[in-house]
Coordinates of C-alpha atoms in Angstrom, one line a residue:
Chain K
X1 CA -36.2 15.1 7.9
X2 CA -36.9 13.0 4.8
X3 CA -34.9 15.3 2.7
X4 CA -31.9 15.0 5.3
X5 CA -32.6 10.6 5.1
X6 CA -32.5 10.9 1.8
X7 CA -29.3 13.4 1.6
X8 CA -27.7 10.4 3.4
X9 CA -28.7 8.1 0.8
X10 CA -27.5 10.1 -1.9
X11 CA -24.4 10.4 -0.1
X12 CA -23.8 7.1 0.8
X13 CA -24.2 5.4 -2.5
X14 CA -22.2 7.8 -4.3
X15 CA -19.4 6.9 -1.8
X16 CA -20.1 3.4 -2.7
X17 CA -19.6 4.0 -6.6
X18 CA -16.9 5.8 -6.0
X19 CA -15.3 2.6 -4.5
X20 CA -16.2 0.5 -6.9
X21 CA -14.9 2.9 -9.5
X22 CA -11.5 3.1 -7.6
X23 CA -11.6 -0.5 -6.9
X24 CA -11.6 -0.7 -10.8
X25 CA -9.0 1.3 -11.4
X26 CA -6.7 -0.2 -9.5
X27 CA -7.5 -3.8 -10.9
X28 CA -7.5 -2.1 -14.3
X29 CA -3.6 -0.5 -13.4
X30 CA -2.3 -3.7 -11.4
X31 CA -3.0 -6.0 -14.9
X32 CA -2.9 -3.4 -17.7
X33 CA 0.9 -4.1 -17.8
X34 CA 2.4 -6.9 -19.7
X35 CA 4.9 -9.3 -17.6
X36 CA 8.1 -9.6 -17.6
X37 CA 8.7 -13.0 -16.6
X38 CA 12.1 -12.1 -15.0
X39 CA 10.8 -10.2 -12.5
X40 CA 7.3 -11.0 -12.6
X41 CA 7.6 -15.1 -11.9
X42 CA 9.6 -15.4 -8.6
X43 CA 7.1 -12.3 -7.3
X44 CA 4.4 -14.8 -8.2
X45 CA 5.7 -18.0 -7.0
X46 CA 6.5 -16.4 -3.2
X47 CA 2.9 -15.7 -3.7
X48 CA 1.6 -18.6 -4.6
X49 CA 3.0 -20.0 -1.4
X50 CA 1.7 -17.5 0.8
X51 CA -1.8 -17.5 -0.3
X52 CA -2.2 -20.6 -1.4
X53 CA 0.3 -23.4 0.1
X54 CA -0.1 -21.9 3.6
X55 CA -3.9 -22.0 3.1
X56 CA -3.9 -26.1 2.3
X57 CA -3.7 -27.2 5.9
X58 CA -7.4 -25.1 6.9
X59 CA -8.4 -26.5 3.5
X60 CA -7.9 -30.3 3.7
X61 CA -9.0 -30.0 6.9
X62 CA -12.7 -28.6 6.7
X63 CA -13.1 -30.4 3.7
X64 CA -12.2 -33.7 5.4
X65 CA -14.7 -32.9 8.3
X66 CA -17.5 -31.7 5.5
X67 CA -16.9 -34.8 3.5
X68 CA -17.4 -36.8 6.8
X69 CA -20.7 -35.1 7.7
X70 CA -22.7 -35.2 4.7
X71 CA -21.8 -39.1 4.7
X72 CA -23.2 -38.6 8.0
X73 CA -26.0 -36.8 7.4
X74 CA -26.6 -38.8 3.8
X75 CA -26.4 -41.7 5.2
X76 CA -29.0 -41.3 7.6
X77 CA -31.9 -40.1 5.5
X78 CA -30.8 -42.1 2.3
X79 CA -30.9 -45.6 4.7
X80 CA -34.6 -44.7 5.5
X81 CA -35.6 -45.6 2.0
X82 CA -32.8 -48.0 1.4
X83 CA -30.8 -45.5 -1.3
X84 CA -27.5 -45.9 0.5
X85 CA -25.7 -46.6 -2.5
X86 CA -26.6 -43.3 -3.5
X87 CA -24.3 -41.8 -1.1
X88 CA -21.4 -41.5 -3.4
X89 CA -23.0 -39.5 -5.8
X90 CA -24.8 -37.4 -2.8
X91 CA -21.7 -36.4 -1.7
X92 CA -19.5 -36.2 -4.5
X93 CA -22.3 -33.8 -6.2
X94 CA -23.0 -31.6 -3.0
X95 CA -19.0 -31.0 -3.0
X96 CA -18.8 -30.2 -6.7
X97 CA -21.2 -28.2 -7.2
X98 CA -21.8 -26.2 -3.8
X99 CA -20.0 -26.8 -0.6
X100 CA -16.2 -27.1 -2.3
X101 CA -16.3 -23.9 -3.9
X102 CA -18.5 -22.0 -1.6
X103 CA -16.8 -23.3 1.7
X104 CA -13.4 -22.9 -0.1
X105 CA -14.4 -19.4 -1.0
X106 CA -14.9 -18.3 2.4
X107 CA -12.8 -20.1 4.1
X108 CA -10.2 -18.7 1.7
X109 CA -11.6 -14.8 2.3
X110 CA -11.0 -15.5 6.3
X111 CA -7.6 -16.8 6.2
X112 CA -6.1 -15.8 3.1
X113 CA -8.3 -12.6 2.1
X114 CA -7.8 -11.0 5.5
X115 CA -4.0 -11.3 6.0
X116 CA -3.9 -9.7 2.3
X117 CA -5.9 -6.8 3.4
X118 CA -4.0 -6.2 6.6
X119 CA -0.7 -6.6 5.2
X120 CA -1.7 -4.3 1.9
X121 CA -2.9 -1.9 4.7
X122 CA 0.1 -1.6 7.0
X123 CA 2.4 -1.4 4.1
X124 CA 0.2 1.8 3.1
X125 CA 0.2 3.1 7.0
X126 CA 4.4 3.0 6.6
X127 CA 4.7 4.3 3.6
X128 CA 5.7 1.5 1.6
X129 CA 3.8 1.8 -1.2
X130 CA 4.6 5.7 -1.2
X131 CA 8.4 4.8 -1.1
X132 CA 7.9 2.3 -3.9
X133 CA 6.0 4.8 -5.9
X134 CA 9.1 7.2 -5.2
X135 CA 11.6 4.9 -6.4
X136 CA 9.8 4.8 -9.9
X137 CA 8.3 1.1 -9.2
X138 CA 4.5 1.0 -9.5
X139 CA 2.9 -0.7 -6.6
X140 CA 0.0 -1.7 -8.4
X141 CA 2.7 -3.7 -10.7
X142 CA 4.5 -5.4 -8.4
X143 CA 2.6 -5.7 -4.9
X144 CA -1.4 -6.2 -6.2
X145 CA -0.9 -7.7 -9.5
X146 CA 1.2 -11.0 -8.1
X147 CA -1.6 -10.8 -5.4
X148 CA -4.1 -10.9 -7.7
X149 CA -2.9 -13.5 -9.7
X150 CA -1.7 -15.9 -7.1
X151 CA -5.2 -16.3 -5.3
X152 CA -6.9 -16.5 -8.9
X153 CA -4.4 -19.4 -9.7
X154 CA -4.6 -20.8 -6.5
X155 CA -8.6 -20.7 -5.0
X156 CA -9.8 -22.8 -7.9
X157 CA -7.1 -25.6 -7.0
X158 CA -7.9 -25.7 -3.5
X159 CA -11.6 -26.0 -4.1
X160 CA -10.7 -29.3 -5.7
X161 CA -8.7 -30.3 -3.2
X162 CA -11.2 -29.9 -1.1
X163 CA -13.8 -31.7 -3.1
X164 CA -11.3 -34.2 -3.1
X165 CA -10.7 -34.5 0.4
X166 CA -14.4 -34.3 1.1
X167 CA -15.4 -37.5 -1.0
X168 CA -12.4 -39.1 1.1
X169 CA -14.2 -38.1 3.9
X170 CA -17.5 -39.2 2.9
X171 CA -15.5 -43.0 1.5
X172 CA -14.1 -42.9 5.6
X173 CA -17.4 -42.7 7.4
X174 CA -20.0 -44.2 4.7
X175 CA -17.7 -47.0 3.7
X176 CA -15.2 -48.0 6.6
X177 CA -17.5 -46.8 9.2
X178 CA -21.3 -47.5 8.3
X179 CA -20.5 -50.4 5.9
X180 CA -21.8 -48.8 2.5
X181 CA -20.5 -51.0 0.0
X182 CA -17.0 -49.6 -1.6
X183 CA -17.5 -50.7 -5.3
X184 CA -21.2 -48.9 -5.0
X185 CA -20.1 -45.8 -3.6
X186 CA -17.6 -45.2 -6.4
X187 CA -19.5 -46.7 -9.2
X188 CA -22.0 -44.8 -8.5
X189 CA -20.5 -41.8 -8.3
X190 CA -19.1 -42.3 -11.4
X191 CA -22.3 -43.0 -13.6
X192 CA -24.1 -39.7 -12.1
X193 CA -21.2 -37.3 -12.0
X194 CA -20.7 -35.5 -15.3
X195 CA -17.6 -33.7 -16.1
X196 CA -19.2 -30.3 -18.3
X197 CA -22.3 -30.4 -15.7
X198 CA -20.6 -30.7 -12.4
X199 CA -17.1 -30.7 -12.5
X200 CA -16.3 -27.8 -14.6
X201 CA -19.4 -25.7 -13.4
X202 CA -17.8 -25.9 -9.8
X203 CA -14.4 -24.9 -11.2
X204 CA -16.1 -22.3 -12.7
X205 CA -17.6 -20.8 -9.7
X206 CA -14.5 -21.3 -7.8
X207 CA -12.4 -19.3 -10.6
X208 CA -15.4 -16.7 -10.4
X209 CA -15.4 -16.6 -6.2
X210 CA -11.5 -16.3 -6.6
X211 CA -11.7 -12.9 -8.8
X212 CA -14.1 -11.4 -6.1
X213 CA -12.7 -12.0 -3.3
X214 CA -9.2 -11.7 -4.0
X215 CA -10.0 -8.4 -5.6
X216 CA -11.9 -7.3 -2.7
X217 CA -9.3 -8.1 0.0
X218 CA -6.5 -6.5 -1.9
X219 CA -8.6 -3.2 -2.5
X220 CA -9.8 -3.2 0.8
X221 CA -6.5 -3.1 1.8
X222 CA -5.3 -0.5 -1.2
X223 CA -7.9 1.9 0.2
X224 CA -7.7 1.1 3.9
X225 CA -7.3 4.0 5.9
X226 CA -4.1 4.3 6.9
X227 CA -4.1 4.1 11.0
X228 CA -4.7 0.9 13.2
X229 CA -8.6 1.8 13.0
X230 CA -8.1 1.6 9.2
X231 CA -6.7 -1.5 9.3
X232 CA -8.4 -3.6 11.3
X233 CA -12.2 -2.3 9.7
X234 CA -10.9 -2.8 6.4
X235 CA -9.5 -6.4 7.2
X236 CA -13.1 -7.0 8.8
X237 CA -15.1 -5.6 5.5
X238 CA -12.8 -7.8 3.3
X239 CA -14.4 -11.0 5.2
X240 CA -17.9 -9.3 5.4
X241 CA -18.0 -8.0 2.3
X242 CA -16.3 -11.2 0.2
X243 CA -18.2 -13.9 2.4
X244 CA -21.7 -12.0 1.3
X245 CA -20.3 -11.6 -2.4
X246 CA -19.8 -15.2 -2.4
X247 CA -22.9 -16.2 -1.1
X248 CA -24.7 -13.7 -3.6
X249 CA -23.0 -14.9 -6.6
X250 CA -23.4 -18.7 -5.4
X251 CA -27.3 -18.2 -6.2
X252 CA -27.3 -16.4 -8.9
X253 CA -24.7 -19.1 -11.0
X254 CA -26.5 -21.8 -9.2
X255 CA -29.4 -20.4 -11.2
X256 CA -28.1 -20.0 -14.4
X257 CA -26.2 -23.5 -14.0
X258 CA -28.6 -25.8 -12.6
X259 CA -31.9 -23.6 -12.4
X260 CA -33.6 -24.4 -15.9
Chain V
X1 CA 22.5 24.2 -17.9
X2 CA 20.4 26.7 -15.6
X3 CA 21.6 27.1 -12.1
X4 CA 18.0 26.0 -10.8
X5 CA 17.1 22.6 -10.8
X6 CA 13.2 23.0 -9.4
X7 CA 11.8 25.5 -9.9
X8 CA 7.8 25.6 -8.1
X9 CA 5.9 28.7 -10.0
X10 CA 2.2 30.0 -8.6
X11 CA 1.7 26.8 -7.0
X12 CA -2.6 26.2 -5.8
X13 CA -3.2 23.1 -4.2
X14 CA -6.2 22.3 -2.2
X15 CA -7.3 19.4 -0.1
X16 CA -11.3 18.8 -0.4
X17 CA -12.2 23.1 0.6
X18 CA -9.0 23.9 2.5
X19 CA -6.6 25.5 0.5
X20 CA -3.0 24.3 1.3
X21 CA -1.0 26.5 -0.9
X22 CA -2.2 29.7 -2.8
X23 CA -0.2 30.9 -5.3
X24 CA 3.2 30.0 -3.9
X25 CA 6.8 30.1 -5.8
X26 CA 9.9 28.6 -4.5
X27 CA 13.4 27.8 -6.0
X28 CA 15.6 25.2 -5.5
X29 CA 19.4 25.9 -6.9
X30 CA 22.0 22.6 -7.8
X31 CA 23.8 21.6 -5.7
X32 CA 22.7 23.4 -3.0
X33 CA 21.0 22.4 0.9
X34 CA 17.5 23.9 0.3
X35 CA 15.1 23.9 3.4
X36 CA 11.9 24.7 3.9
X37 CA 10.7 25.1 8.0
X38 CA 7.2 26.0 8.7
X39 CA 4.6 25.3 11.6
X40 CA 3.5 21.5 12.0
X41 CA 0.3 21.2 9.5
X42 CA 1.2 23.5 7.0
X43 CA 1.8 21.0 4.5
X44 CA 5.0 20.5 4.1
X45 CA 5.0 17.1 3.0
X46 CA 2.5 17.6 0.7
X47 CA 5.3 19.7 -1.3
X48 CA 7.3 17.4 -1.4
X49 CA 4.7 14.9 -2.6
X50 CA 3.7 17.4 -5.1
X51 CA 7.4 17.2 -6.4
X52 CA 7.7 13.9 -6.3
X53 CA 4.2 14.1 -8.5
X54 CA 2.4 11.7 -6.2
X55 CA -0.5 14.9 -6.1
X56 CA -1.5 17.3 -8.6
X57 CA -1.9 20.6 -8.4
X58 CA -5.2 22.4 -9.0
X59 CA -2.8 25.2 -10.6
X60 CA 0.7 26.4 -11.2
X61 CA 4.0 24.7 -12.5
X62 CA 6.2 22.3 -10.8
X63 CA 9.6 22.1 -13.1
X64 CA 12.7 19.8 -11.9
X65 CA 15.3 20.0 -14.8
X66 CA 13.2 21.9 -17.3
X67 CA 10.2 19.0 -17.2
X68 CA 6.8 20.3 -15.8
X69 CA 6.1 17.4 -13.2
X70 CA 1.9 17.5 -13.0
X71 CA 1.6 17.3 -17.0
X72 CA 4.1 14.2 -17.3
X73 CA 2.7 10.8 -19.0
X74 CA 2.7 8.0 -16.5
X75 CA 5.8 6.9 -18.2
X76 CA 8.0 10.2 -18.0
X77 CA 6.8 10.6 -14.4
X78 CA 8.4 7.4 -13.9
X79 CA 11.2 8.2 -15.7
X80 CA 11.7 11.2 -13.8
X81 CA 11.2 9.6 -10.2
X82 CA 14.3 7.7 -11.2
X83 CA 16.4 11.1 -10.7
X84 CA 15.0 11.4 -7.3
X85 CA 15.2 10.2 -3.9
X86 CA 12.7 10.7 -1.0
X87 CA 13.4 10.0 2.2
X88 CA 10.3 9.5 4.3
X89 CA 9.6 10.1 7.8
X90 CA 9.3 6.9 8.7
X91 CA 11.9 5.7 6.7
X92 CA 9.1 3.6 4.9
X93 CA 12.1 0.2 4.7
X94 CA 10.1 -2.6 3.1
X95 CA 9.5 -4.7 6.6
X96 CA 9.8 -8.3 4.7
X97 CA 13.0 -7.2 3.3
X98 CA 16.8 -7.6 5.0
X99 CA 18.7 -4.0 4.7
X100 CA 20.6 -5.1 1.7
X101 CA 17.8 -6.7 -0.4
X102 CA 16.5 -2.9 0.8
X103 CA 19.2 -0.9 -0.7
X104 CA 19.6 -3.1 -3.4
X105 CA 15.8 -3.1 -4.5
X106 CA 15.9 0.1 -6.3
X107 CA 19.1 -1.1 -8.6
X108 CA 17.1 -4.9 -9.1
X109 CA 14.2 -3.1 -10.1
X110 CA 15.8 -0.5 -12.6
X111 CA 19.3 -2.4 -14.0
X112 CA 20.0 -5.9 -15.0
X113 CA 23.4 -5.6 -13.5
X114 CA 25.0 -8.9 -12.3
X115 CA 25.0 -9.6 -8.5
X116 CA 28.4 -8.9 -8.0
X117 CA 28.0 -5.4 -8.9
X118 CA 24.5 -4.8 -7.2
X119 CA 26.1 -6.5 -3.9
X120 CA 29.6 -3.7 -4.9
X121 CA 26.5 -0.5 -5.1
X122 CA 25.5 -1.6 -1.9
X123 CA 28.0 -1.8 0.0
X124 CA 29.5 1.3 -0.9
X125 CA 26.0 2.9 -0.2
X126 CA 25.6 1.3 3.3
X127 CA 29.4 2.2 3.6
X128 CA 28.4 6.1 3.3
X129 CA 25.6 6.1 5.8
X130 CA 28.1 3.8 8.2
X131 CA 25.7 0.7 7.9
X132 CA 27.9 -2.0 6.3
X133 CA 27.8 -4.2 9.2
X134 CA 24.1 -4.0 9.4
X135 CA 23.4 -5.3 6.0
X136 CA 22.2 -8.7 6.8
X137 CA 18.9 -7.1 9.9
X138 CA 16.0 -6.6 8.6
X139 CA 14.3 -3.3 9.5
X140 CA 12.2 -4.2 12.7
X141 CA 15.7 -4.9 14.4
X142 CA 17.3 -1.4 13.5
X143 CA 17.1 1.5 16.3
X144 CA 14.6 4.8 14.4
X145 CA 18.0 6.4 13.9
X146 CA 19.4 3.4 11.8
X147 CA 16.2 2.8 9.9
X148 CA 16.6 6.1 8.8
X149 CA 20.0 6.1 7.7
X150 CA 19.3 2.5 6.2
X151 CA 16.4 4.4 4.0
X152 CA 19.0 7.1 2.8
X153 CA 21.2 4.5 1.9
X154 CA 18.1 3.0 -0.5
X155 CA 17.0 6.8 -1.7
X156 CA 20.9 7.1 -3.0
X157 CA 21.6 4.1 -4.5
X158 CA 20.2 4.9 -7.9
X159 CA 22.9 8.4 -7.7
X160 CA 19.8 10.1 -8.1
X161 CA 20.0 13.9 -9.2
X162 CA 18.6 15.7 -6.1
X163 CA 17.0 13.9 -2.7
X164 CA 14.0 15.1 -0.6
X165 CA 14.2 14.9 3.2
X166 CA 10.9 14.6 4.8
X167 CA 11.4 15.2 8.9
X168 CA 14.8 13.8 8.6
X169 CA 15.1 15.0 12.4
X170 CA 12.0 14.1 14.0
X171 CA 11.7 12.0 16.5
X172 CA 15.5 11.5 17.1
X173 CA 18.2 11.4 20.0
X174 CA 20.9 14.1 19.9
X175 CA 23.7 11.8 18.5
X176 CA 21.6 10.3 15.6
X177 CA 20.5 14.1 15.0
X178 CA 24.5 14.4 14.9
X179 CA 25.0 11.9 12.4
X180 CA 21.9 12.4 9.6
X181 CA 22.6 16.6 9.7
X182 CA 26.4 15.5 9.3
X183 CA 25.3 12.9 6.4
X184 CA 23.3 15.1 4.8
X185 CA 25.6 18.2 4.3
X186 CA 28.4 15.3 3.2
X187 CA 26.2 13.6 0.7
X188 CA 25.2 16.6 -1.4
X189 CA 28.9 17.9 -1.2
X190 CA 30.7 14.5 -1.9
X191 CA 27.9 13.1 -4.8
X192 CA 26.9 16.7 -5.8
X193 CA 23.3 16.4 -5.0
X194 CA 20.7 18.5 -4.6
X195 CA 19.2 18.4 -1.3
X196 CA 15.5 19.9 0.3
X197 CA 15.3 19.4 4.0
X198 CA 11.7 19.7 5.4
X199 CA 11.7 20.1 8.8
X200 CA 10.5 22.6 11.4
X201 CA 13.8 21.6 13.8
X202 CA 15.5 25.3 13.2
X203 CA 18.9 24.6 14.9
X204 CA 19.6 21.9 13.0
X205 CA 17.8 22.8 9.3
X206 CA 19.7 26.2 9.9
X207 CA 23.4 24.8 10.8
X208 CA 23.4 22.8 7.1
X209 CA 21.5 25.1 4.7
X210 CA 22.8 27.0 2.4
X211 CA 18.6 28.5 1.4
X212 CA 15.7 28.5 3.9
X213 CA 11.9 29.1 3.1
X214 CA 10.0 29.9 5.9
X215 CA 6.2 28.7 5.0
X216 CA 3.3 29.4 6.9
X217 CA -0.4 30.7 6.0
X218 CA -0.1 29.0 2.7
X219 CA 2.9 30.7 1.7
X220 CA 6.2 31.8 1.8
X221 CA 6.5 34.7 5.2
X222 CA 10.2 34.9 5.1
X223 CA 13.0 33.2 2.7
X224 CA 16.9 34.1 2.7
X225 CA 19.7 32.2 3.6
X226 CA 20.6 31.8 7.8
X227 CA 21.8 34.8 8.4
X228 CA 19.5 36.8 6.3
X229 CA 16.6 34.9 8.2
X230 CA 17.8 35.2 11.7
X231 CA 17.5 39.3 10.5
X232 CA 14.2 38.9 9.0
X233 CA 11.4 41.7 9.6
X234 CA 8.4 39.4 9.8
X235 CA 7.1 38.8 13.7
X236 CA 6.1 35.6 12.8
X237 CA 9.3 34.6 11.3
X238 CA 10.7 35.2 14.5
X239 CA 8.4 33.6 16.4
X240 CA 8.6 30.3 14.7
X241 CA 12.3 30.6 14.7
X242 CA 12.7 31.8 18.3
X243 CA 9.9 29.0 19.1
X244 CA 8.0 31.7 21.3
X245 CA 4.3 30.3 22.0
X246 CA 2.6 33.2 21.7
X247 CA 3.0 36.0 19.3
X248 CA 1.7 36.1 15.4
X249 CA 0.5 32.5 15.6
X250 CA -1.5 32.5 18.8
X251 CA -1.8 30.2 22.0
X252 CA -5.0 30.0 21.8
X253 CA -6.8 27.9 19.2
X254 CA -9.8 30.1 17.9
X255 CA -12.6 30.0 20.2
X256 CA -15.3 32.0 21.8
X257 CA -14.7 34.8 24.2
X258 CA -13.7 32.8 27.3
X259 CA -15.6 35.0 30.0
X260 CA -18.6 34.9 28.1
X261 CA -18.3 31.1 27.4
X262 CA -17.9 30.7 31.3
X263 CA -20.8 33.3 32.1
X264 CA -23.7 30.9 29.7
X265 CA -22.1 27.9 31.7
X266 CA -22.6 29.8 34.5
X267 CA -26.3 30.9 33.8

């Protein structure tokens, strides 16, 4: 019984390196190649759109509504001992640090992440990739790599938009709404935001989340199995498994940033 | 310049334990219609995948023009892939693409010829396979017969060397049947290809061979052209091409004596 338990075990995390080995492997093939901007730019660009552009309107969205409730939230507790004009810096910091690049993140595995996964998937169920492979044209080269590089590019951007969006939103309802003072709010903000300590630790999480879970959706979908089963649990794993990743890796920068 | 252009020697292959092929050898001569039947599940895909050196096998040789396929660097594999054309089952048409940025993907990707030219290939290409009007649909819009002829326009429009036909029948109403068997005897004659069909339609695969292979068991039971086939010894050739349902390859899936199995219910 406890040999057969721990049979399993064995079993199960050897599949698991294994996955993480392949997962490598095909990261390591998709971007051992050099470039060539003729071919490799317009691939890129298309890309760019599709992950990124098409993810802006989900993006400036939450982050508006996020922006609006911390103010909310802030606003509430920070009143109680008269702070308000600490709300600028409340919520310019709690986007910057955690909530752009975190929310972003996931936000960005669901809508972006998934349709890479399924559409990597589907194009493995129909041969696509075999064909390609057939014709002498490496898939790794010229259907992951743009993949890869257009969510790297584009995740840390829409973080900051975001963030950006988010401080708007917190302006909307601590200033126009609950009558914080305007000049405070900003001022504020801007004598207890640093750049190196806030603004470019969140861009480096967000670059960091980006890698993972744009790696994960597209080898989710490399290695999908290829039937409608397949498909639709590896589209679900991409979300579970990049979500948790983030969340994971949020804590353990978050220590090395902030904790000492 | 050797009359055989592959040329498969003591080919092994297994998947996981199951051995798919042991010790098989098969010849392929230029310019010829080479086809290989067999049973559903015997792997004949995988042949052609090992060809096309998408697997490796565990042993044997795999030589198309002189060059052993499994022990190729990346590069020369890649090299050599541009000699050769696959047609898959499924026709495998890139689904974001219209039918001319199909057939035209294969010359982008491997030429820096000007537009004009590229947009001359095609045309010509689609022209053969009787598709120039449907240049401008995009593969969800095309019947399973016209996806199909659509993907052989693509797997010719490099002028590859010699073309691999996986199920090119499957799945297909009697007139498109008409027009790929009629395509595919034209296209090796009239660009002096070399063709393998894979296929377990006989009619068909035997009206446009000039070689058959008969696989089964994991390896050849009975090769020859038509006619020598059709006269073949081997019971289970002739059950497979007589499409009897019993014989050599039985009904019955293995199982336990059926009486007894019935009696224990029984019981």
């Amino acid at each position: 019984m406890i040999v057969d338990k721990l049979q399993q075990l064995g079993q199960h995390s050897i599949a698991k390196i294994q996955g993480m080995g392949r997962a490598t492997l095909m990261l390591f093939g998709a971007l051992i190649a050099w470039p060539t901007p003729r071919k490799s730019f317009p691939l890129l660009l298309k890309q760019l759109y599709v992950v990124g552009v098409l993810s802006l309107l989900i993006i400036l969205v939450s982050g508006l509504f996020i922006g609006m409730v911390l103010a909310l939230q802030g606003y509430t507790v920070l009143s109680k001992f008269g702070a308000e004009q600490m709300l600028g810096p409340l919520v310019a910091l709690s986007l910057l640090r955690e909530l752009g690049p975190v929310v972003t993140a996931l936000l960005f595995a669901g809508r972006a992440g998934s349709a890479l996964t399924a559409e990597i998937g589907l194009m493995k169920a129909t041969e696509q990739l075999s064909g390609m492979e057939m014709m002498a044209v490496d898939p790794l080269r010229r259907i992951i790599a743009p993949r890869f590089w257009a969510g790297v590019i584009s995740m840390p951007l829409l973080a900051l938009i975001f963030t950006a969006v988010g401080i708007l939103g917190g302006h909307l309802v601590g200033v126009d709404w609950l009558g914080v003072d305007g000049g405070g709010y900003w001022s504020a903000m801007q004598a207890n935001v640093d750049f190196q300590q806030d603004i470019l630790n969140g861009v480096i999480k967000s670059v960091v989340f980006a890698l993972i879970v744009t790696w994960i959706a597209l080898h989710k979908g490399f290695d999908a199995v290829p039937t409608s089963e397949g498909i639709s649990q590896a589209t679900t794993q991409t979300v579970v498994t990049s979500s948790l990743a983030v969340l994971g890796f949020d804590f353990i920068l978050t220590a090395v940033m902030f904790g000492g | 310049m050797s009359d055989i252009l592959v040329d498969i020697q003591h080919l092994t292959f297994k998947r996981g334990d199951r051995v798919i092929y042991d010790d098989m050898s098969m010849q392929f001569q230029r310019g010829k219609v080479t086809a290989i039947m067999g049973p559903s599940g015997i792997g004949k895909t995988t042949l052609l995948r090992l060809i096309g050196g998408q697997l490796k096998p565990e042993q044997g040789k795999i030589l198309v023009d002189g060059q052993n396929i499994p022990q190729l660097s990346r590069k020369d594999l890649y090299k050599a892939r541009q000699k050769m054309g696959m047609l898959f089952q499924s026709g495998a048409m890139f689904s974001e693409m219209s039918v001319y940025d199909n057939v035209a993907f294969p010359i982008r990707e491997h030429t820096r010829l000007p537009e004009d030219i590229i947009r001359l290939m095609v045309l010509m290409k689609l022209e053969a396979v009787g598709l120039r009007g449907a240049r401008d649909l995009m593969p969800a819009e095309l019947s399973g017969g016209m996806a199909r002829r659509a993907a052989l326009a693509r797997a010719i429009a490099l002028d590859p060397q010699f073309i691999m036909y996986d199920e090119p029948f499957a799945g297909q109403d009697p007139i498109s049947m008409g027009v790929i068997v009629r395509l595919i005897r034209s296209l090796n004659n009239a660009l002096g290809l070399t063709s393998v069909v894979v296929s377990h339609d006989v009619n068909e695969v035997m009206s446009i061979a000039d070689y058959v292979y008969v696989v089964a068991e994991r390896k050849v039971i009975g090769q020859g052209t038509p006619d020598e086939l059709r006269a073949h010894p081997s019971a289970l050739v002739q059950q497979f091409l007589q499409g009897q349902s019993d014989g050599p390859v039985p009904f019955h899936f293995k199982a336990a004596n059926y009486s007894t199995e019935l009696m224990e219910l029984a019981k």
